[in-house]
């Protein structure tokens, strides 16, 4: 006689065993997904912290101190301005524009990982995914260090950046995008003015500086530059910069602003 | 107790009986060609295949069909003692009784002295059990063309070797029996049940269920018999246990097939 109860028990064990591999695969996949999510989440957070730690104002101080210490000869100042502004331009790009891009990259990485995880050869791919993650993170850090590579990546990622920031600074980002394509100082000046209007003086300072670097004869750019400095509580530096500019350009508008700043009319 | 499940269960008892023979297209062609081969002046015919592919059934059926019309003898279990082997053949074929031992030379003499109109056909099942020495004697006997042997062998690597070494040059015909295909398996199961008037249970074996069975047995007749015997045993048990499980004859639950497979050792729980 057949022991049906025993057989039923065995059958249940068999069923559980046959579903076990699938259950394991699902569990391990979700764990991997969770780990990658946490991993990138913390990465973006540390990046944001990193940005906060290095404000551009410090660079401004240092650079202008250097100018002060040197001879006030017109040509030398212009050269200095160019020299100084170069590294600033780069750090500015790196500090301000990289984070959003990394974020976009992370999203792309995650998307890649998810497509990979649907692969039938599960065990092997999970290993590969981990390797990929490691590789990707290492390239991320390398990008931060190698400033020269940054512009290239900017070009590739441009559409993504605008989508990211559109919510807050729609038109400015559009202009920045166009500026990056053609390096037209009129656009960077526009951006500087816009940022100045929005009260984002660090940004307006930066874009005015970029504009001055491309073309050092734009009066409006020097004015925004000086105004931003005042707003950033660098009144003395603003006065100094304007004086140097007036010496080379004899700009009456610059002189007017200089007087206003000196008299405390412009704050 | 005369339940349909009990009757169906008994259909799959592992017995070899010519009455239970199911006509399957492939087997029928082989069967016909063997029948023809016997009539041809062949010395020896080798029938081989994996265990449970129906070799014994095949020989039984052949013997059953031809025993009235021709001089045919079936030995389902091998006679391992050489003298006993000759004595049995002498008595069965030539009606010569020997009380003493009979050796090969003596038996050869008897064979040659016979002037039979029709050459006797000897069917030897489970021939892999015969010693190499006796096998060699059987070969020599068949060389005289006075007795025709049909030899059935398990097909394993070792037996393949026997087949090659002992018969390659002398065997005029080899016939291989194989496991059933999916379609054949369905016909096999349904025909077997219908032969026993179990029409309801025969209907339970849809293509889906047969596929599942095929996966487990690979179409081997003996494994299928074992599996289905247990399957109907499960049905009968549930039936007796006042229907713990709702039983119907529309389809076979996968659960039952898997349980039967666990019980017969086709899958390991
Ligand atoms: N054509 C058939 N019709 C009905 N039943 C069959 C048929 N072929 C095989 N079987 C069944 O399959 C089972 C196994 O077949 P059989 O005993 O003939 O295999 P075998 O090849 O002789 O195996 P072994 O090599 O172990 O002796 C038997 O119980 C038999 O009833
Ligand atoms: Mg057999």
XYZ file of C-alpha atoms and ligand atoms in Angstrom:
568
model
C 0.000 0.000 0.000
C 1.215 3.430 -0.919
C 2.058 5.794 1.922
C 0.302 8.786 0.421
C 1.019 11.219 3.241
C 4.730 10.537 3.136
C 4.652 10.881 -0.625
C 2.828 14.207 -0.393
C 5.461 15.450 2.015
C 8.231 14.412 -0.348
C 6.425 16.092 -3.197
C 6.208 19.373 -1.266
C 9.935 19.224 -0.557
C 10.532 18.573 -4.239
C 8.400 21.559 -5.244
C 10.154 23.877 -2.822
C 13.507 22.660 -4.074
C 12.544 23.220 -7.674
C 11.486 26.820 -6.978
C 14.486 27.541 -4.768
C 16.923 28.528 -7.535
C 14.425 31.030 -8.976
C 13.772 32.492 -5.537
C 17.514 32.796 -4.933
C 18.061 34.542 -8.248
C 15.298 37.054 -7.547
C 16.562 37.754 -4.038
C 20.173 38.179 -5.143
C 19.154 40.470 -7.988
C 17.158 42.703 -5.713
C 20.046 42.839 -3.266
C 22.390 43.887 -6.052
C 19.935 46.543 -7.174
C 19.668 47.846 -3.629
C 23.441 47.938 -3.161
C 24.005 49.797 -6.408
C 21.261 52.254 -5.509
C 22.769 52.966 -2.091
C 26.232 53.145 -3.594
C 25.322 55.817 -6.110
C 23.133 57.637 -3.679
C 26.025 58.141 -1.252
C 28.329 59.037 -4.134
C 26.157 61.881 -5.320
C 25.780 63.092 -1.754
C 29.540 63.257 -1.163
C 29.911 65.080 -4.448
C 27.397 67.701 -3.371
C 29.264 68.150 -0.101
C 32.476 68.542 -2.030
C 30.991 71.404 -4.026
C 29.883 73.245 -0.919
C 33.343 72.996 0.578
C 35.027 74.823 -2.299
C 33.320 78.089 -3.024
C 34.779 80.221 -5.799
C 35.063 83.295 -3.622
C 38.277 81.973 -2.165
C 39.859 81.807 -5.583
C 38.810 85.360 -6.195
C 40.483 86.574 -3.056
C 43.716 84.816 -3.756
C 43.907 85.922 -7.343
C 43.193 89.526 -6.666
C 45.729 89.579 -3.868
C 48.269 88.451 -6.397
C 47.347 91.244 -8.734
C 47.664 93.739 -5.879
C 51.122 92.653 -4.992
C 52.353 93.034 -8.526
C 53.225 96.006 -10.638
C 50.165 97.933 -11.780
C 51.403 98.256 -15.342
C 48.505 98.022 -17.787
C 49.825 95.278 -20.039
C 51.001 93.143 -17.175
C 47.574 93.360 -15.566
C 45.904 92.236 -18.715
C 48.244 89.313 -19.015
C 47.727 88.482 -15.369
C 44.022 88.682 -15.746
C 44.204 86.160 -18.525
C 46.558 83.892 -16.689
C 44.592 83.966 -13.516
C 41.285 83.610 -15.142
C 42.299 80.451 -16.953
C 42.562 78.128 -14.001
C 39.522 79.813 -12.527
C 37.541 79.111 -15.611
C 38.412 75.464 -15.320
C 37.777 75.135 -11.635
C 34.538 76.922 -12.131
C 33.476 74.475 -14.784
C 34.574 71.573 -12.714
C 32.956 72.702 -9.516
C 29.729 73.942 -10.860
C 28.922 71.777 -13.801
C 30.347 68.374 -13.046
C 28.001 67.342 -10.260
C 24.907 67.421 -12.364
C 26.689 65.416 -15.000
C 27.842 62.787 -12.632
C 24.336 62.475 -11.488
C 23.204 61.903 -15.050
C 25.964 59.379 -15.523
C 24.921 57.541 -12.456
C 21.463 57.245 -13.822
C 22.891 55.852 -17.009
C 25.004 53.371 -15.103
C 22.047 52.211 -13.187
C 20.067 51.820 -16.350
C 22.877 49.714 -17.766
C 22.965 47.595 -14.684
C 19.286 46.905 -14.851
C 19.416 45.802 -18.428
C 22.310 43.544 -17.557
C 20.528 42.000 -14.643
C 17.787 40.722 -16.904
C 20.438 38.572 -18.537
C 19.724 34.828 -18.283
C 23.262 33.985 -17.182
C 22.695 35.520 -13.831
C 25.644 34.533 -11.689
C 28.238 35.554 -14.206
C 26.633 38.871 -14.970
C 26.322 39.893 -11.367
C 30.059 39.550 -11.127
C 30.500 41.542 -14.282
C 28.170 44.214 -13.027
C 30.183 44.614 -9.895
C 33.327 44.970 -11.939
C 31.656 47.524 -14.131
C 30.545 49.544 -11.190
C 34.086 49.623 -9.906
C 35.424 50.677 -13.281
C 32.832 53.382 -13.671
C 33.458 54.874 -10.273
C 37.161 55.012 -10.904
C 36.623 56.877 -14.153
C 34.377 59.304 -12.346
C 37.117 60.300 -9.977
C 39.599 60.510 -12.799
C 37.344 62.933 -14.609
C 37.359 65.182 -11.588
C 41.121 65.262 -11.531
C 41.681 65.702 -15.234
C 40.246 69.092 -15.869
C 41.179 69.056 -19.554
C 38.834 66.196 -20.256
C 35.877 67.966 -18.793
C 34.818 70.052 -21.817
C 34.629 66.925 -23.998
C 32.241 65.297 -21.654
C 30.240 68.496 -21.464
C 29.556 68.266 -25.149
C 28.344 64.709 -24.900
C 26.171 65.285 -21.914
C 24.767 68.675 -22.787
C 21.163 67.751 -23.483
C 20.969 65.867 -20.212
C 22.235 68.816 -18.194
C 19.566 71.141 -19.465
C 16.854 68.669 -18.658
C 18.269 68.387 -15.175
C 18.319 72.070 -14.380
C 15.427 73.351 -16.442
C 13.132 73.139 -13.491
C 14.942 76.025 -11.760
C 16.920 78.061 -14.273
C 15.321 77.362 -17.591
C 16.508 80.138 -19.841
C 19.923 80.593 -18.243
C 20.756 76.971 -18.856
C 19.657 77.240 -22.451
C 22.003 80.171 -22.930
C 24.850 78.373 -21.176
C 24.294 75.458 -23.515
C 24.521 77.668 -26.532
C 27.525 79.496 -25.072
C 29.387 76.243 -24.681
C 28.818 75.496 -28.327
C 30.051 78.780 -29.747
C 31.939 80.479 -26.852
C 30.250 83.745 -27.761
C 31.102 86.300 -25.010
C 27.743 88.014 -25.584
C 26.060 84.883 -24.245
C 28.298 84.547 -21.213
C 27.760 88.209 -20.479
C 24.017 87.649 -20.711
C 24.330 84.815 -18.250
C 26.393 86.964 -15.914
C 23.735 89.675 -16.046
C 20.929 87.186 -15.454
C 22.696 85.692 -12.464
C 23.330 89.148 -11.143
C 19.604 89.886 -11.412
C 18.796 86.678 -9.609
C 21.180 87.664 -6.841
C 23.530 84.810 -7.591
C 26.652 86.915 -7.373
C 29.150 84.088 -7.347
C 27.793 82.932 -10.649
C 27.578 86.391 -12.121
C 31.180 86.977 -11.027
C 32.252 83.744 -12.698
C 30.514 84.422 -15.988
C 31.767 87.981 -16.094
C 35.238 86.591 -15.592
C 34.742 84.100 -18.408
C 33.534 86.916 -20.630
C 36.529 89.067 -19.766
C 38.818 86.204 -20.605
C 37.303 85.770 -24.045
C 37.166 89.481 -24.674
C 38.771 91.875 -22.191
C 37.276 94.990 -23.818
C 33.621 94.530 -22.936
C 32.705 97.339 -20.614
C 29.444 95.806 -19.365
C 31.291 92.659 -18.381
C 33.815 94.551 -16.266
C 30.991 96.438 -14.649
C 29.091 93.284 -13.737
C 32.368 91.817 -12.520
C 32.981 94.787 -10.217
C 29.351 94.933 -9.060
C 29.433 91.229 -8.208
C 32.590 91.744 -6.195
C 30.890 94.475 -4.197
C 27.906 92.227 -3.585
C 30.299 89.517 -2.441
C 31.711 92.032 0.090
C 34.931 92.530 -1.834
C 34.537 96.271 -2.211
C 38.261 96.989 -2.214
C 38.929 94.424 -4.892
C 36.097 95.852 -6.963
C 37.586 99.341 -6.702
C 41.022 98.044 -7.584
C 39.787 96.104 -10.611
C 37.762 99.048 -11.903
C 40.745 101.366 -11.580
C 42.884 99.002 -13.587
C 40.181 98.675 -16.202
C 39.674 102.438 -16.445
C 43.401 102.909 -16.958
C 43.293 100.771 -20.097
C 39.866 101.635 -21.411
C 39.055 105.142 -20.113
C 35.478 103.911 -19.738
C 33.210 106.605 -18.353
C 30.633 104.089 -17.165
C 33.334 102.303 -15.227
C 34.377 105.621 -13.719
C 30.819 106.373 -12.750
C 30.478 103.011 -11.027
C 33.831 103.484 -9.334
C 32.661 106.749 -7.854
C 29.397 105.218 -6.718
C 31.193 102.377 -5.034
C 33.687 104.702 -3.408
C 30.979 107.010 -2.116
C 28.968 104.059 -0.864
C 26.103 104.867 -3.200
C 26.405 101.404 -4.705
C 26.261 98.685 -2.172
C -13.124 -3.547 -5.551
C -13.514 -2.882 -9.228
C -12.632 0.759 -9.681
C -11.488 2.160 -12.991
C -8.254 3.259 -11.332
C -7.477 -0.262 -10.105
C -8.085 -1.649 -13.583
C -5.924 1.033 -15.142
C -3.211 0.339 -12.624
C -3.095 -3.330 -13.571
C -2.684 -2.422 -17.220
C 0.796 -1.151 -16.404
C 2.078 -4.169 -14.521
C 5.509 -4.972 -15.923
C 4.689 -8.228 -17.607
C 5.501 -9.569 -21.011
C 2.465 -11.127 -22.577
C 1.742 -11.287 -26.286
C -1.902 -10.440 -25.562
C -0.811 -7.009 -24.292
C 1.215 -6.206 -27.357
C 0.430 -2.766 -28.695
C 0.820 -2.129 -32.365
C 3.047 0.883 -32.901
C 3.975 1.988 -36.402
C 7.703 1.812 -35.985
C 7.629 -1.456 -34.066
C 5.261 -2.927 -36.648
C 7.657 -2.171 -39.488
C 10.506 -3.722 -37.580
C 8.291 -6.646 -36.738
C 7.416 -7.170 -40.392
C 11.028 -6.938 -41.496
C 12.044 -9.467 -38.836
C 9.342 -11.820 -39.996
C 10.715 -11.481 -43.508
C 14.280 -11.933 -42.324
C 13.391 -15.207 -40.690
C 12.227 -16.521 -44.008
C 15.418 -15.382 -45.701
C 18.447 -17.692 -45.580
C 20.119 -15.660 -42.840
C 22.336 -17.309 -40.307
C 21.671 -15.109 -37.370
C 19.625 -12.092 -36.403
C 20.620 -9.756 -33.628
C 17.950 -7.766 -31.835
C 19.308 -5.133 -29.527
C 18.257 -2.077 -27.587
C 18.354 -0.451 -24.162
C 16.579 -2.170 -21.274
C 12.835 -1.664 -21.388
C 12.586 -0.932 -25.104
C 10.378 -3.979 -25.674
C 12.761 -6.657 -26.883
C 11.195 -9.393 -24.782
C 7.765 -8.237 -25.780
C 8.846 -8.268 -29.400
C 10.172 -11.840 -29.275
C 7.107 -13.029 -27.365
C 4.815 -11.535 -29.944
C 6.835 -13.004 -32.785
C 6.782 -16.418 -31.197
C 3.084 -16.177 -30.495
C 2.295 -15.215 -34.080
C 4.499 -17.805 -35.753
C 4.422 -20.811 -33.456
C 1.486 -22.389 -35.234
C 2.678 -21.880 -38.754
C 6.409 -22.433 -38.338
C 9.072 -24.279 -36.445
C 9.880 -21.608 -33.869
C 11.128 -21.833 -30.269
C 11.414 -19.128 -27.637
C 13.732 -19.183 -24.653
C 12.909 -16.211 -22.486
C 15.362 -17.085 -19.735
C 18.790 -18.247 -20.796
C 19.872 -21.815 -20.196
C 23.278 -21.221 -18.782
C 24.560 -24.792 -18.490
C 26.002 -25.820 -21.848
C 24.893 -29.472 -21.695
C 21.461 -28.426 -20.499
C 21.236 -26.003 -23.396
C 21.939 -28.713 -26.001
C 19.648 -31.173 -24.265
C 16.770 -28.696 -24.216
C 17.213 -27.839 -27.886
C 17.542 -31.504 -28.878
C 14.356 -32.345 -27.089
C 12.350 -29.328 -28.248
C 13.482 -29.214 -31.864
C 14.372 -32.809 -32.672
C 12.325 -34.648 -30.048
C 15.469 -36.461 -28.914
C 15.653 -37.144 -25.213
C 19.003 -37.444 -23.491
C 19.534 -38.475 -19.911
C 23.313 -38.151 -19.902
C 25.255 -35.043 -20.578
C 25.276 -33.849 -24.130
C 28.345 -32.119 -25.530
C 28.757 -29.876 -28.513
C 30.114 -32.548 -30.906
C 27.278 -34.893 -30.055
C 24.689 -32.173 -30.513
C 26.297 -31.095 -33.792
C 25.897 -34.675 -35.013
C 22.192 -34.642 -34.202
C 21.738 -31.295 -35.949
C 23.519 -32.485 -39.102
C 21.604 -35.743 -39.228
C 18.315 -33.914 -39.348
C 16.910 -33.422 -42.772
C 14.292 -30.874 -41.940
C 12.346 -29.286 -44.718
C 12.072 -26.193 -42.652
C 14.979 -24.737 -40.693
C 13.978 -24.285 -37.034
C 14.135 -20.757 -35.594
C 15.395 -20.361 -32.043
C 14.649 -17.097 -30.222
C 17.077 -16.408 -27.387
C 16.121 -13.566 -25.058
C 18.570 -12.016 -22.596
C 21.476 -13.351 -24.639
C 23.928 -11.097 -22.856
C 23.740 -13.609 -20.009
C 25.203 -16.461 -22.077
C 28.894 -17.137 -21.613
C 31.251 -16.153 -24.386
C 32.090 -19.807 -24.865
C 28.471 -20.853 -25.350
C 27.929 -17.872 -27.578
C 30.763 -19.073 -29.792
C 29.120 -22.512 -30.002
C 25.838 -20.889 -30.965
C 27.688 -19.102 -33.750
C 29.144 -22.393 -34.992
C 25.694 -23.968 -34.881
C 24.222 -21.195 -36.946
C 27.081 -21.594 -39.442
C 25.726 -25.041 -40.271
C 22.537 -23.308 -41.417
C 20.592 -26.057 -39.758
C 19.293 -23.801 -36.948
C 18.501 -20.115 -37.223
C 19.068 -17.982 -34.128
C 17.428 -14.705 -33.219
C 19.369 -13.237 -30.374
C 18.164 -10.419 -28.145
C 20.720 -8.321 -26.306
C 20.787 -5.397 -23.899
C 22.543 -2.545 -25.502
C 25.226 -1.266 -23.219
C 28.827 -0.512 -23.989
C 29.936 -3.946 -22.899
C 27.283 -5.704 -24.895
C 28.047 -3.558 -27.881
C 31.494 -5.062 -27.749
C 30.092 -8.589 -27.661
C 27.951 -7.704 -30.612
C 30.952 -6.504 -32.518
C 33.425 -9.213 -31.643
C 31.187 -12.229 -31.877
C 28.697 -11.363 -34.485
C 29.994 -8.716 -36.761
C 31.173 -11.069 -39.451
C 28.403 -13.584 -39.075
C 25.322 -11.619 -38.385
C 23.371 -10.927 -41.406
C 20.880 -8.677 -39.852
C 20.769 -6.442 -36.833
C 17.631 -4.800 -35.568
C 17.609 -2.040 -32.990
C 14.672 -1.236 -30.769
C 14.467 2.270 -29.330
C 12.476 4.257 -26.829
C 9.142 5.597 -27.971
C 8.793 9.090 -29.392
C 6.306 11.483 -27.770
C 3.629 10.598 -30.292
C 4.296 6.877 -29.919
C 4.190 7.160 -26.163
C 0.740 8.725 -26.309
C -0.507 5.960 -28.576
C 1.141 3.351 -26.370
C -0.523 4.606 -23.185
C -3.946 5.130 -24.701
C -4.012 1.860 -26.632
C -2.898 -0.074 -23.597
C -5.686 1.372 -21.485
C -8.292 0.946 -24.185
C -7.357 -2.689 -24.602
C -8.440 -3.126 -20.980
C -11.619 -1.134 -21.620
C -10.357 1.787 -19.523
C -11.647 4.422 -21.915
C -12.101 7.149 -19.320
C -8.565 6.933 -18.049
C -7.232 6.649 -21.607
C -8.813 10.019 -22.291
C -6.980 11.584 -19.377
C -3.678 11.437 -21.246
C -3.626 14.684 -23.151
C -0.595 15.694 -25.174
C 0.418 17.918 -22.261
C 0.389 15.065 -19.766
C 2.204 12.753 -22.166
C 4.863 15.447 -22.648
C 5.365 15.558 -18.912
C 5.640 11.761 -18.760
C 8.012 11.755 -21.705
C 10.281 14.220 -19.910
C 10.536 11.782 -17.038
C 10.789 8.453 -18.874
C 12.309 9.528 -22.225
C 9.795 7.207 -23.832
C 11.153 4.068 -22.200
C 8.339 1.534 -22.022
C 9.360 -0.023 -18.756
C 9.846 3.316 -16.976
C 6.537 4.516 -18.338
C 4.834 1.364 -17.070
C 6.313 1.860 -13.627
C 5.340 5.515 -13.539
C 1.787 4.937 -14.668
C 1.333 1.973 -12.351
C 2.270 4.245 -9.437
C 0.133 7.055 -10.823
C -2.958 4.883 -10.739
C -1.882 3.522 -7.404
C -1.997 7.115 -6.134
C -5.452 7.530 -7.645
C -6.700 4.347 -5.957
C -5.239 5.419 -2.642
C -6.949 8.805 -2.794
C -10.135 7.083 -3.801
C -9.983 4.778 -0.808
C -9.161 7.612 1.584
C -12.662 8.996 1.079
C -11.616 11.550 -1.497
C -9.097 13.737 0.278
C -8.350 15.113 -3.108
C -11.031 15.902 -5.685
C -10.583 13.187 -8.300
C -11.763 13.504 -11.835
C -10.989 11.808 -15.096
C -10.728 14.916 -17.238
C -7.013 15.431 -16.731
C -4.048 14.205 -14.757
C -2.749 16.780 -12.264
C 0.973 17.454 -12.610
C 1.198 16.873 -8.902
C 0.204 13.222 -9.317
C 2.706 12.627 -12.092
C 5.447 14.207 -9.986
C 4.471 12.194 -6.940
C 4.558 9.006 -9.000
C 7.958 10.004 -10.371
C 9.268 10.587 -6.851
C 7.962 7.206 -5.744
C 9.486 5.352 -8.695
C 12.774 7.230 -8.312
C 12.577 9.030 -11.643
C 12.985 12.301 -9.756
C 14.712 12.760 -6.458
C 12.939 14.788 -3.813
N 4.785 -2.914 -28.232
C 4.481 -3.042 -26.935
N 3.217 -3.242 -26.564
C 2.866 -3.383 -25.294
N 3.737 -3.321 -24.291
C 5.013 -3.130 -24.580
C 5.471 -2.962 -25.915
N 6.770 -2.750 -25.900
C 7.136 -2.795 -24.621
N 6.089 -3.020 -23.818
C 6.074 -3.102 -22.374
O 7.238 -2.515 -21.882
C 7.796 -3.280 -20.829
C 9.266 -3.484 -21.096
O 9.437 -4.221 -22.293
P 10.406 -5.474 -22.370
O 10.387 -6.247 -21.113
O 10.088 -6.183 -23.618
O 11.771 -4.703 -22.519
P 13.200 -5.365 -22.843
O 13.750 -4.591 -23.980
O 13.096 -6.826 -22.993
O 13.993 -5.009 -21.562
P 15.260 -5.814 -21.004
O 16.400 -5.454 -21.901
O 15.427 -5.273 -19.621
O 14.925 -7.252 -21.053
C 7.054 -4.566 -20.765
O 6.335 -4.642 -19.572
C 6.075 -4.541 -21.919
O 4.792 -4.906 -21.473
Mg 13.744 -8.403 -21.817
